[in-house]
Amino acid sequence: MVSVLPYGRQSIDDDDVAAVVEQLRSDWLTQGPTVGRFEEALCAITGARHGVAVANGTAALHIACLAAGVRTGDVGVTSDITFVASANCVRYAGGEPSLVDVEPETGLLSVSALESRIAELGRAGRTTKVILPVDLAGSVADLPAVARVAQRAGACVIEDAAHSLGATYEHEGTTFRAASCAHSTMAILSFHPVKHITTGEGGAVMTNDDGLYRELLDLRTHGITKDPSRLEANEGPWWYEQRRLGFNYRITDLQCALGLRQARRLPAFLARRREIAARYDAAFSSGDLRLQMTPLRVPSRTRSAYHLYVVQVRARAGEGLAEVAERRRALFLHLRARGIAPQVHYIPIHRQPDFVRSGFARGDFAGAERYYAGCISLPMFPAMTDADVDRVIEAVREGAPR
Ligand SMILES: *Cc1c(COP(=O)(O)O)cnc(C)c1O
């Protein structure tokens, strides 16, 4: 297939194309019935009661923060290892993001670091309004533990499930689905082409709460409602009211026509992602490679949806992070020279200049620094053949510094 192997890419087939063409010839390009049908498909996949599909995952994060009531001066806590959108959404709502360290072996939010941060914020008289755990690479964060901390703090949990559509986790003998909102107030999804299913750009907020659902619908469309039971006046069938300041964050029916088709293909996508992960895992857990590289640990409580396949360059005895990072850099460049386009997920947010200005200090994130120094995301997408996977493994074997 493609000559350069990217870390992720969409799979679009002829039926996907036909579905979009059919939608183009229909009465509805936007604000039509396909949006609702796509939202129903998302509810069926995740098990959440409501879904509000929007223009992208970042918009989903933004309106989720607003619906959760984030206001000027409120604090929203998220992981230091995530895409910047998970923290920016708190700022869009006028709040202040606070970053928490991760477990270096999983890259997931450290619950003990979360607890101490919230205690610290409390002592400083700050209100933690939302906690945004991130399901990095497709493993679900420890949501039941985060939910306990949130409950004590009086905060909402917004699960950033952009990586975890189709993942599950166990808690007290029961299996739960990512973005089901069993242990969160809301969850967000993204349908960017590298994610599990795509609409080009797209996202959604899932929730089990009827009131939040109505609020999210309003926020997606300018803060406007036409729901007769919520109007202050009603002068006729044309009547609508803007109840609060919202946005045009709508997704189109064209996009949802693609999304619906992609949702039907999700089980096959997930199965293939897991096969690819198993092939990588086998290679990295045997022979010489076992000494050079360690796959990102997937906690036993969760079954990953493998949005990403992350491996870590192993630190040698006595080696510092700078040396590990240098070997990761060499491996990255070697792969690039071999026609493979890996990526690094993610540069710790506290290192971004726009966040450094807010006073985040490197020393506070020892787990994130350790995670970041060695991590590299290898190609992982459903259309990869076994030969593609073997080509990547071979290139890592050549490029892994001895
Ligand atoms: C992709 C992604 C988002 C949302 O991104 P959009 O490109 O706006 O859809 C949010 N959080 C994480 C962790 C992501 O990977």
mmCIF file of N, CA, C and O in Angstrom, residues 12 28 252 301 303:
data_model
loop_
_atom_site.group_PDB
_atom_site.id
_atom_site.type_symbol
_atom_site.label_atom_id
_atom_site.label_comp_id
_atom_site.label_asym_id
_atom_site.label_seq_id
_atom_site.Cartn_x
_atom_site.Cartn_y
_atom_site.Cartn_z
ATOM 1 N N ILE A 12 -10.607 4.246 4.178
ATOM 2 C CA ILE A 12 -11.841 4.639 3.477
ATOM 3 C C ILE A 12 -12.065 3.643 2.341
ATOM 4 O O ILE A 12 -11.178 3.468 1.508
ATOM 5 N N TRP A 28 -30.341 17.003 2.736
ATOM 6 C CA TRP A 28 -29.658 17.545 3.909
ATOM 7 C C TRP A 28 -28.142 17.468 3.782
ATOM 8 O O TRP A 28 -27.590 16.388 3.677
ATOM 9 N N THR A 252 -21.486 18.238 10.007
ATOM 10 C CA THR A 252 -22.410 18.197 8.875
ATOM 11 C C THR A 252 -22.965 16.791 8.674
ATOM 12 O O THR A 252 -22.389 15.802 9.138
ATOM 13 N N ARG A 301 -6.272 -3.995 34.124
ATOM 14 C CA ARG A 301 -7.714 -3.729 34.226
ATOM 15 C C ARG A 301 -8.323 -3.325 32.881
ATOM 16 O O ARG A 301 -9.534 -3.321 32.726
ATOM 17 N N ARG A 303 -8.581 -3.282 28.477
ATOM 18 C CA ARG A 303 -8.300 -3.860 27.172
ATOM 19 C C ARG A 303 -8.167 -2.680 26.217
ATOM 20 O O ARG A 303 -9.137 -1.948 25.998
#
